[in-house]
Amino acid sequence: DLGGYETEDGRMVKWGHVFRSGRMSALTDNDYDYLADLGITTICDFRDSDERVEDPTVWAAGDIDYQVFTDAPESDPSENSMFTALLDPNSTPEDVKNSMAEGYWEIAFGEAEGYTKMFDDLAAGRIPLAFNCSAGKDRAGTAAALILTALGVPRETVVHDYSLSDDYVDYMGEFLGPEAQAAAAENPDSPYGFLFQLPPEKVAPLMASHPIYIESTYAKLENDYGSELAFNQSELDVTEAELEQIRTRLLR
């Protein structure tokens, strides 16, 4: 829940309106009983088609508008500059962390279609809204940062929110643990299969939510557009009128 954060002008993000998530394929009946009370009407799933096939969402908590988007152009890890050091046999874990930071801004551009629709939905009042990717920290974490910044939440608070993923999820266990290994062995086409071929210490930065990752995205957007809000306007088609509608709906 993105609610509870105070904005720079003294308002507060409303609880129960926007939710960030990872993959939902393992939700139980008890989970759905809880989720039904949230009244979610819209889900923006930022995963690519292979990920959705691997871990399908079968929503069972009321009727929703379930939205998926065109696969990002650089869905192949070997073509993504964030993974350059990860795939280099001579790199160190620190190299991988730096490579992630240097290329993290690409997420905002690669997911522009989904982010544009997400902001359209928020402006139109199609809420409560949930958005997700596989881990819930990179594509979804960037989406959360864009929303919170648009609402006027201070930078340090947004960075802290992004970094919270490391406090609540054991990503190495989720994606490289025994259950994940067994699943990957049964499915040679798993989009996560390449991770098992790499040293765990080099995969760890990929699984982390280092503040430097989202901070580097801010730096890139500010350098190229002047501000994150200007990026929203230029690349995500968020108009001043839509921004005001979003703030009216999500702030108190």
CSV table of C-alpha atoms in Angstrom, one decimal:
chain,number,residue,atom,x,y,z
A,1,ASP,CA,0.0,0.0,0.0
A,2,LEU,CA,1.5,3.3,-1.1
A,3,GLY,CA,-0.6,5.2,1.5
A,4,GLY,CA,0.5,7.0,4.5
A,5,TYR,CA,3.3,9.1,3.1
A,6,GLU,CA,3.3,12.9,3.8
A,7,THR,CA,3.8,15.2,0.8
A,8,GLU,CA,6.0,18.3,0.7
A,9,ASP,CA,2.9,20.5,1.0
A,10,GLY,CA,1.6,18.8,4.1
A,11,ARG,CA,-1.0,16.5,2.6
A,12,MET,CA,-0.9,12.7,2.9
A,13,VAL,CA,-1.3,9.8,0.4
A,14,LYS,CA,-4.5,8.0,1.1
A,15,TRP,CA,-4.4,4.4,2.2
A,16,GLY,CA,-6.2,1.7,0.3
A,17,HIS,CA,-6.0,3.3,-3.2
A,18,VAL,CA,-2.7,2.1,-4.8
A,19,PHE,CA,-0.8,-1.1,-4.2
A,20,ARG,CA,2.6,-2.5,-5.4
A,21,SER,CA,3.1,-6.2,-5.8
A,22,GLY,CA,5.2,-8.9,-7.2
A,23,ARG,CA,4.0,-12.0,-9.0
A,24,MET,CA,0.6,-13.3,-7.7
A,25,SER,CA,0.6,-16.9,-8.9
A,26,ALA,CA,1.1,-18.3,-5.4
A,27,LEU,CA,-1.8,-16.5,-3.7
A,28,THR,CA,-3.9,-18.8,-1.5
A,29,ASP,CA,-7.6,-18.8,-0.9
A,30,ASN,CA,-6.9,-17.0,2.4
A,31,ASP,CA,-4.9,-14.4,0.6
A,32,TYR,CA,-7.8,-13.8,-1.8
A,33,ASP,CA,-10.3,-13.5,1.1
A,34,TYR,CA,-8.1,-10.7,2.4
A,35,LEU,CA,-7.7,-9.1,-1.0
A,36,ALA,CA,-11.4,-9.1,-1.7
A,37,ASP,CA,-11.9,-6.6,1.1
A,38,LEU,CA,-9.5,-4.1,-0.6
A,39,GLY,CA,-11.9,-3.7,-3.5
A,40,ILE,CA,-9.2,-3.6,-6.2
A,41,THR,CA,-10.7,-2.9,-9.6
A,42,THR,CA,-7.6,-2.5,-11.8
A,43,ILE,CA,-4.3,-4.4,-12.1
A,44,CYS,CA,-1.5,-3.3,-14.3
A,45,ASP,CA,0.9,-6.3,-14.9
A,46,PHE,CA,4.2,-5.0,-16.1
A,47,ARG,CA,5.6,-8.5,-16.7
A,48,ASP,CA,6.4,-9.7,-20.2
A,49,SER,CA,4.6,-12.5,-21.9
A,50,ASP,CA,7.1,-15.3,-20.9
A,51,GLU,CA,6.8,-14.2,-17.2
A,52,ARG,CA,3.0,-14.3,-17.3
A,53,VAL,CA,3.1,-17.8,-18.8
A,54,GLU,CA,5.6,-19.0,-16.2
A,55,ASP,CA,3.6,-17.5,-13.3
A,56,PRO,CA,0.0,-16.8,-14.4
A,57,THR,CA,-2.3,-14.5,-12.4
A,58,VAL,CA,-5.7,-16.1,-11.8
A,59,TRP,CA,-7.4,-13.4,-9.9
A,60,ALA,CA,-10.1,-14.6,-7.4
A,61,ALA,CA,-11.0,-11.5,-5.5
A,62,GLY,CA,-13.8,-9.9,-7.5
A,63,ASP,CA,-14.0,-8.5,-11.0
A,64,ILE,CA,-11.0,-6.5,-12.3
A,65,ASP,CA,-9.7,-4.9,-15.4
A,66,TYR,CA,-6.5,-6.9,-15.8
A,67,GLN,CA,-4.1,-5.1,-18.1
A,68,VAL,CA,-1.0,-6.4,-19.8
A,69,PHE,CA,1.3,-4.6,-22.2
A,70,THR,CA,3.6,-5.1,-25.1
A,71,ASP,CA,6.9,-6.8,-24.2
A,72,ALA,CA,9.7,-4.3,-23.5
A,73,PRO,CA,12.1,-4.1,-26.4
A,74,GLU,CA,15.1,-5.3,-24.3
A,75,SER,CA,13.5,-8.2,-22.5
A,76,ASP,CA,16.5,-10.4,-23.4
A,77,PRO,CA,19.0,-10.0,-20.5
A,78,SER,CA,22.0,-10.0,-22.9
A,79,GLU,CA,20.6,-6.9,-24.6
A,80,ASN,CA,20.0,-4.9,-21.3
A,81,SER,CA,22.8,-2.7,-20.2
A,82,MET,CA,21.9,-3.3,-16.5
A,83,PHE,CA,23.1,-6.9,-17.0
A,84,THR,CA,26.3,-6.1,-18.8
A,85,ALA,CA,28.5,-6.9,-15.8
A,86,LEU,CA,26.3,-9.7,-14.6
A,87,LEU,CA,27.0,-11.6,-17.8
A,88,ASP,CA,30.7,-10.8,-17.9
A,89,PRO,CA,32.7,-13.7,-16.4
A,90,ASN,CA,35.4,-11.4,-15.2
A,91,SER,CA,33.2,-8.9,-13.3
A,92,THR,CA,32.9,-8.6,-9.6
A,93,PRO,CA,29.7,-8.2,-7.5
A,94,GLU,CA,30.6,-4.5,-7.1
A,95,ASP,CA,30.8,-4.2,-10.9
A,96,VAL,CA,27.3,-5.8,-11.1
A,97,LYS,CA,25.9,-3.3,-8.6
A,98,ASN,CA,27.4,-0.4,-10.6
A,99,SER,CA,26.1,-1.7,-13.9
A,100,MET,CA,22.6,-2.0,-12.4
A,101,ALA,CA,22.8,1.6,-11.2
A,102,GLU,CA,24.1,2.9,-14.5
A,103,GLY,CA,21.3,1.2,-16.5
A,104,TYR,CA,18.4,1.3,-14.1
A,105,TRP,CA,16.8,4.3,-15.8
A,106,GLU,CA,16.1,2.1,-18.8
A,107,ILE,CA,13.2,0.6,-16.9
A,108,ALA,CA,11.3,3.9,-17.0
A,109,PHE,CA,11.6,4.0,-20.8
A,110,GLY,CA,11.1,0.3,-21.4
A,111,GLU,CA,7.8,0.3,-19.4
A,112,ALA,CA,6.5,3.6,-20.8
A,113,GLU,CA,3.4,1.9,-22.3
A,114,GLY,CA,2.3,0.4,-19.0
A,115,TYR,CA,3.2,3.4,-17.0
A,116,THR,CA,1.2,5.6,-19.3
A,117,LYS,CA,-1.8,3.4,-18.9
A,118,MET,CA,-1.3,3.3,-15.2
A,119,PHE,CA,-1.4,7.1,-14.9
A,120,ASP,CA,-4.4,7.2,-17.2
A,121,ASP,CA,-6.2,4.8,-14.9
A,122,LEU,CA,-5.3,6.8,-11.8
A,123,ALA,CA,-6.5,10.0,-13.4
A,124,ALA,CA,-9.8,8.4,-14.5
A,125,GLY,CA,-10.4,7.1,-11.0
A,126,ARG,CA,-10.1,3.4,-11.9
A,127,ILE,CA,-9.0,2.7,-8.3
A,128,PRO,CA,-8.2,0.9,-6.1
A,129,LEU,CA,-5.4,0.0,-8.5
A,130,ALA,CA,-2.6,-2.6,-8.1
A,131,PHE,CA,0.5,-2.8,-10.3
A,132,ASN,CA,3.1,-5.6,-10.3
A,133,CYS,CA,6.1,-7.2,-12.0
A,134,SER,CA,7.7,-10.5,-11.1
A,135,ALA,CA,9.7,-9.4,-8.0
A,136,GLY,CA,7.8,-6.3,-7.3
A,137,LYS,CA,10.9,-4.2,-6.9
A,138,ASP,CA,12.3,-3.0,-10.2
A,139,ARG,CA,9.5,-2.3,-12.8
A,140,ALA,CA,7.0,-2.0,-10.0
A,141,GLY,CA,9.4,-0.1,-7.7
A,142,THR,CA,10.1,2.4,-10.5
A,143,ALA,CA,6.3,2.8,-11.0
A,144,ALA,CA,5.8,3.5,-7.3
A,145,ALA,CA,8.6,6.1,-7.4
A,146,LEU,CA,7.0,7.9,-10.3
A,147,ILE,CA,3.6,7.9,-8.6
A,148,LEU,CA,4.9,9.1,-5.2
A,149,THR,CA,7.0,11.8,-6.8
A,150,ALA,CA,4.1,13.0,-8.9
A,151,LEU,CA,2.0,13.2,-5.7
A,152,GLY,CA,4.7,15.4,-4.1
A,153,VAL,CA,6.3,12.9,-1.7
A,154,PRO,CA,9.8,14.0,-0.8
A,155,ARG,CA,12.7,12.3,-2.6
A,156,GLU,CA,14.2,10.8,0.5
A,157,THR,CA,10.9,9.2,1.4
A,158,VAL,CA,10.5,7.8,-2.1
A,159,VAL,CA,14.0,6.3,-2.0
A,160,HIS,CA,13.2,4.7,1.4
A,161,ASP,CA,10.0,3.2,0.1
A,162,TYR,CA,11.9,1.7,-2.8
A,163,SER,CA,14.5,0.2,-0.6
A,164,LEU,CA,11.9,-1.4,1.7
A,165,SER,CA,11.7,-4.5,-0.6
A,166,ASP,CA,15.0,-5.7,0.8
A,167,ASP,CA,13.6,-5.6,4.3
A,168,TYR,CA,10.5,-7.7,3.5
A,169,VAL,CA,11.5,-10.2,0.8
A,170,ASP,CA,14.3,-12.8,0.6
A,171,TYR,CA,14.7,-12.4,-3.2
A,172,MET,CA,17.7,-14.8,-3.3
A,173,GLY,CA,15.5,-17.5,-1.7
A,174,GLU,CA,12.5,-16.7,-3.8
A,175,PHE,CA,14.3,-16.8,-7.2
A,176,LEU,CA,17.3,-19.1,-6.5
A,177,GLY,CA,16.1,-21.3,-3.6
A,178,PRO,CA,15.3,-25.0,-3.8
A,179,GLU,CA,11.7,-24.5,-5.0
A,180,ALA,CA,12.8,-22.1,-7.7
A,181,GLN,CA,15.6,-24.5,-8.8
A,182,ALA,CA,13.1,-27.4,-9.1
A,183,ALA,CA,10.7,-25.3,-11.1
A,184,ALA,CA,13.4,-24.1,-13.5
A,185,ALA,CA,14.6,-27.7,-13.9
A,186,GLU,CA,11.1,-28.7,-15.0
A,187,ASN,CA,10.8,-25.8,-17.4
A,188,PRO,CA,14.0,-25.2,-19.5
A,189,ASP,CA,12.3,-22.1,-21.0
A,190,SER,CA,12.0,-20.4,-17.7
A,191,PRO,CA,12.9,-16.7,-18.0
A,192,TYR,CA,14.9,-17.0,-14.8
A,193,GLY,CA,16.9,-20.0,-15.8
A,194,PHE,CA,20.0,-18.1,-16.7
A,195,LEU,CA,20.4,-17.0,-13.1
A,196,PHE,CA,21.2,-20.5,-12.0
A,197,GLN,CA,24.3,-20.5,-14.2
A,198,LEU,CA,25.9,-17.6,-12.4
A,199,PRO,CA,27.7,-17.3,-9.1
A,200,PRO,CA,25.2,-16.4,-6.3
A,201,GLU,CA,27.4,-13.5,-5.1
A,202,LYS,CA,27.1,-11.9,-8.5
A,203,VAL,CA,23.3,-12.4,-8.7
A,204,ALA,CA,22.8,-10.8,-5.3
A,205,PRO,CA,23.1,-7.2,-6.6
A,206,LEU,CA,20.4,-8.0,-9.2
A,207,MET,CA,18.1,-9.1,-6.4
A,208,ALA,CA,18.8,-6.1,-4.2
A,209,SER,CA,16.9,-2.8,-3.9
A,210,HIS,CA,19.9,-0.5,-3.4
A,211,PRO,CA,18.9,3.1,-3.0
A,212,ILE,CA,21.5,4.0,-5.7
A,213,TYR,CA,19.4,2.3,-8.3
A,214,ILE,CA,16.4,4.5,-8.0
A,215,GLU,CA,18.6,7.6,-7.3
A,216,SER,CA,20.4,7.0,-10.6
A,217,THR,CA,17.0,7.0,-12.3
A,218,TYR,CA,16.2,10.3,-10.8
A,219,ALA,CA,19.5,11.7,-11.9
A,220,LYS,CA,19.0,10.5,-15.5
A,221,LEU,CA,15.5,11.9,-15.8
A,222,GLU,CA,16.5,15.2,-14.3
A,223,ASN,CA,19.5,15.5,-16.6
A,224,ASP,CA,17.5,14.7,-19.7
A,225,TYR,CA,14.1,16.3,-18.9
A,226,GLY,CA,14.8,18.7,-16.1
A,227,SER,CA,12.6,16.8,-13.6
A,228,GLU,CA,10.8,13.5,-13.1
A,229,LEU,CA,7.5,15.4,-13.6
A,230,ALA,CA,8.7,16.6,-17.0
A,231,PHE,CA,9.5,13.0,-17.9
A,232,ASN,CA,5.9,12.0,-17.0
A,233,GLN,CA,4.6,14.8,-19.2
A,234,SER,CA,6.9,14.1,-22.1
A,235,GLU,CA,7.1,10.3,-22.2
A,236,LEU,CA,4.0,9.2,-20.3
A,237,ASP,CA,1.6,11.9,-21.6
A,238,VAL,CA,0.6,12.9,-18.1
A,239,THR,CA,-1.1,16.3,-18.5
A,240,GLU,CA,-1.4,19.0,-15.9
A,241,ALA,CA,-5.1,18.3,-15.7
A,242,GLU,CA,-4.5,14.6,-15.2
A,243,LEU,CA,-1.9,15.3,-12.5
A,244,GLU,CA,-4.3,17.4,-10.6
A,245,GLN,CA,-7.0,14.7,-10.9
A,246,ILE,CA,-4.5,12.1,-9.6
A,247,ARG,CA,-3.6,14.3,-6.6
A,248,THR,CA,-7.2,15.0,-5.9
A,249,ARG,CA,-8.1,11.3,-5.9
A,250,LEU,CA,-5.0,10.1,-4.0
A,251,LEU,CA,-4.2,12.8,-1.4
A,252,ARG,CA,-6.1,14.1,1.6
